[in-house]
Each structure stands twice: as C-alpha cells, then as structure tokens.
C-alpha cells in the first residue's frame, strides 16, 4: 500500500455537486464527462500516476475510480472526493489475477481497515528481496486484513516487486552501501519526476532502502 496525500476536489466536479437542489440530488451514476474525467485525472495526478494499493504505474486506460468505502454499503460517500482513489485495472475489466480494487470490491471492515490516506500506511509493511510483502508488526491486524483483502501478496505482484527490488539491490550492493547512499535513494524513490509521476513501485523500493538503514 502506498500513501496518498489527498488534495481538494477538481473545480468542475465541485461546481457540478453544487448544482444539487431539492429537485435534483446528484448520484455517482449521474457523473459523466467532463467532470468524471476531471476526477479520474485528479486522482491519478495526486497519486503520481501509481495505484493507491500496489503502487504500480497506471494511466487512464488501465485504472478506475475506486470507492475506498464501498458504494453498496456507504451510499452517503457515493460522491465524496475524499473516498475516491485510483486503483489499477479498468472499471469493468477485472485484473487477472484479481488484486487491489477489483479484489476488494464491496468487502470492507470499518474496524480493521487501513487507508492509503493514513501517513503511517507504508511503514506498516516491509518487503523481502524476492518481493514478498509482510506486516511490520505481527500484531497489526489492520495491515494484515488489508494485505489479504487486496491480495497484495499474490505471485503476480510478488514477482513484479521482486524484479523491481533486485534491479536496484543486489547482494554486492547491499554489502557495501552506506546510509548516506540509502537516504539519497529513498529521497529519489519518493520524489516524482518532472511529469509528476512516481517510479513504478517506487514506494516499495523506498521501503526496502529504509529497511537497510543501519
């Protein structure tokens, strides 16, 4: 899971919401372009064009607007921008194998959830050299629940993380790298490029580097 620094709702979307009256109350089903496109673009931008859950690079054509608290059980948050995230996989084309937003669907436990909006969410997991995701604290039931709910440790994602980690950190590098170099890598992995895009799985690489600090 990667941390998302939530911004304000896009202007055209907010103006559309402000049209609500006694005669008309907007619903998510009513949301169309250009306002819907603005929302999707805003989510992608604030997430650095990466999935809020797995951290893989995403764009318009391979992502969807995700309701963190499901529409089916939280109708009051149907149009709440604070409840919107961008998850990998198109809306009606499930990721194969299923993971992230498509795996979560309408499942949600208010007592056990961990949100990408929580600044502590990234530190509550660690990663192995082969890409396995583990909870930092074995007693952290919320982190365990979300990892299972989102299927973050399926072989498909584990292999992708392992490939990314091993492309940067090999045994020789790990044996000789200094804290100063690790801190520089962490900063680089957590900084978007000139187009506002984070590196694919950059938060995983940053966490792995943090784990090597002595």
XYZ file of C-alpha atoms in Angstrom:
214
model
C 0.000 0.000 0.000
C 1.281 3.465 -0.811
C 0.493 6.739 0.962
C -1.739 9.208 -0.882
C -1.580 12.902 0.012
C -5.202 13.814 -0.702
C -5.895 17.130 -2.431
C -9.077 19.157 -2.978
C -11.734 18.054 -5.444
C -11.374 19.370 -9.026
C -13.254 22.609 -9.664
C -15.672 21.391 -12.362
C -16.643 18.395 -10.244
C -17.283 20.592 -7.214
C -19.320 23.047 -9.303
C -21.423 20.143 -10.572
C -22.031 18.962 -6.995
C -23.066 22.493 -6.063
C -25.962 22.264 -8.540
C -27.784 19.982 -6.092
C -31.235 21.190 -5.101
C -34.500 19.951 -3.656
C -35.464 18.820 -7.158
C -32.182 17.100 -8.002
C -29.641 15.251 -5.900
C -26.581 14.014 -7.823
C -25.514 10.380 -7.668
C -22.387 8.637 -8.901
C -24.434 7.177 -11.759
C -25.102 10.756 -12.896
C -21.401 11.624 -13.007
C -20.281 11.920 -16.639
C -17.521 13.645 -18.593
C -16.015 16.175 -18.413
C -16.468 16.100 -14.625
C -15.768 12.368 -14.337
C -12.636 12.707 -16.456
C -11.506 15.565 -14.213
C -11.957 13.390 -11.126
C -10.021 10.499 -12.659
C -7.215 12.796 -13.783
C -7.054 14.490 -10.392
C -6.744 11.129 -8.634
C -4.011 9.961 -10.994
C -2.151 13.230 -10.531
C -2.270 13.268 -6.734
C -1.098 9.629 -6.681
C 1.759 10.307 -9.075
C 0.159 8.013 -11.672
C 0.527 4.926 -9.489
C -2.052 2.579 -7.971
C -3.042 3.536 -4.433
C -2.740 -0.075 -3.305
C 0.069 -1.890 -5.157
C 1.981 1.172 -6.391
C 2.335 0.025 -9.991
C 2.304 2.673 -12.704
C -1.182 3.385 -14.054
C -2.856 5.669 -16.582
C -6.397 6.388 -17.765
C -6.619 3.210 -19.824
C -5.617 0.752 -17.091
C -7.157 2.215 -13.943
C -10.527 3.066 -12.439
C -12.058 5.359 -9.851
C -12.163 3.354 -6.644
C -14.563 3.957 -3.751
C -12.441 3.120 -0.694
C -15.558 2.648 1.391
C -17.821 0.706 -0.988
C -20.790 2.375 -2.658
C -23.019 -0.561 -1.770
C -22.617 -0.046 1.973
C -21.694 3.651 2.156
C -24.179 5.426 -0.081
C -23.560 8.685 1.797
C -19.992 8.648 0.401
C -21.076 7.920 -3.177
C -19.721 11.270 -4.403
C -17.282 12.128 -1.616
C -13.966 13.024 -3.244
C -12.212 12.045 -0.017
C -13.499 8.494 -0.624
C -12.143 8.336 -4.188
C -8.842 6.712 -5.137
C -7.334 5.480 -8.400
C -6.759 1.729 -8.484
C -5.188 -0.404 -11.194
C -7.465 -2.239 -13.615
C -10.261 -0.818 -15.736
C -13.640 -0.492 -14.029
C -15.379 -3.359 -15.773
C -12.315 -5.409 -16.673
C -11.087 -7.256 -13.600
C -7.346 -7.564 -13.122
C -6.071 -11.104 -13.707
C -5.323 -12.469 -11.237
C -7.653 -10.276 -9.203
C -5.967 -7.802 -6.849
C -6.245 -4.262 -5.450
C -9.617 -2.575 -6.029
C -11.039 -5.454 -8.058
C -10.198 -7.934 -5.292
C -11.675 -5.677 -2.606
C -14.961 -4.976 -4.428
C -17.650 -4.412 -1.753
C -15.790 -6.005 1.141
C -14.862 -3.615 3.932
C -14.441 -3.824 7.700
C -14.587 -0.429 9.366
C -12.790 -1.754 12.438
C -9.917 -3.389 10.564
C -9.289 -1.141 7.588
C -6.074 0.719 6.777
C -6.402 3.617 4.358
C -3.857 4.832 1.799
C -4.633 8.276 3.252
C -3.053 7.211 6.559
C 0.511 8.635 6.669
C 1.663 5.502 8.534
C 0.363 3.028 5.953
C 3.632 2.457 4.072
C 5.722 1.881 7.198
C 3.298 -0.805 8.364
C 4.630 -3.154 5.700
C 8.079 -4.344 4.693
C 9.350 -6.199 1.641
C 11.800 -9.018 1.034
C 14.349 -9.212 -1.757
C 12.104 -11.600 -3.680
C 9.151 -9.206 -3.420
C 7.129 -10.670 -0.577
C 5.053 -8.154 1.397
C 4.958 -8.621 5.188
C 3.426 -6.672 8.047
C 5.990 -4.736 10.073
C 4.253 -5.600 13.336
C 2.870 -9.159 13.622
C 0.153 -7.775 15.905
C -1.062 -5.252 13.317
C -4.436 -6.792 12.462
C -5.429 -3.889 10.204
C -2.362 -4.198 7.987
C -2.860 -7.975 7.774
C -6.515 -7.514 6.872
C -5.799 -5.062 4.059
C -2.964 -7.134 2.586
C -5.295 -10.124 2.443
C -8.313 -8.139 1.242
C -6.367 -6.523 -1.600
C -4.445 -9.737 -2.356
C -1.182 -7.801 -2.267
C 0.991 -10.894 -1.885
C -0.238 -12.912 -4.856
C 2.523 -14.388 -7.011
C 1.832 -11.914 -9.818
C 2.553 -8.880 -7.618
C 5.310 -10.581 -5.641
C 7.213 -11.346 -8.841
C 6.871 -7.773 -10.082
C 8.097 -6.347 -6.793
C 10.963 -8.831 -6.643
C 12.090 -7.905 -10.130
C 11.974 -4.196 -9.259
C 13.853 -4.616 -5.965
C 16.529 -6.872 -7.436
C 17.098 -4.463 -10.316
C 18.428 -1.976 -7.746
C 19.588 -4.024 -4.769
C 21.889 -6.980 -5.367
C 23.968 -8.763 -2.712
C 27.167 -6.870 -3.527
C 25.388 -3.514 -3.358
C 23.679 -4.386 -0.068
C 27.006 -5.460 1.453
C 28.713 -2.152 0.740
C 26.035 0.548 0.553
C 26.272 3.416 3.051
C 23.453 5.054 4.970
C 24.121 8.245 3.036
C 23.584 6.451 -0.277
C 20.455 4.739 1.032
C 18.972 8.046 2.158
C 19.637 9.515 -1.284
C 17.893 6.549 -2.907
C 14.924 6.891 -0.563
C 14.559 10.556 -1.468
C 14.798 9.759 -5.183
C 12.223 6.962 -4.977
C 9.793 9.216 -3.109
C 10.177 12.173 -5.488
C 8.045 12.374 -8.659
C 9.710 13.164 -11.974
C 9.226 16.352 -13.997
C 5.880 14.998 -15.254
C 4.643 14.411 -11.716
C 4.966 10.632 -11.995
C 6.386 8.370 -9.309
C 8.618 5.478 -10.319
C 6.789 2.194 -10.851
C 6.719 0.514 -7.414
C 8.801 3.402 -6.087
C 7.303 3.164 -2.610
C 8.387 -0.489 -2.438
C 11.943 0.452 -3.390
C 11.910 3.276 -0.840
C 10.714 0.957 1.924
C 13.313 -1.660 1.032
C 16.018 1.009 1.197
C 14.681 2.184 4.574
C 14.909 -1.383 5.849
C 18.652 -1.429 5.078
C 19.474 1.643 7.180
C 21.850 0.792 9.978
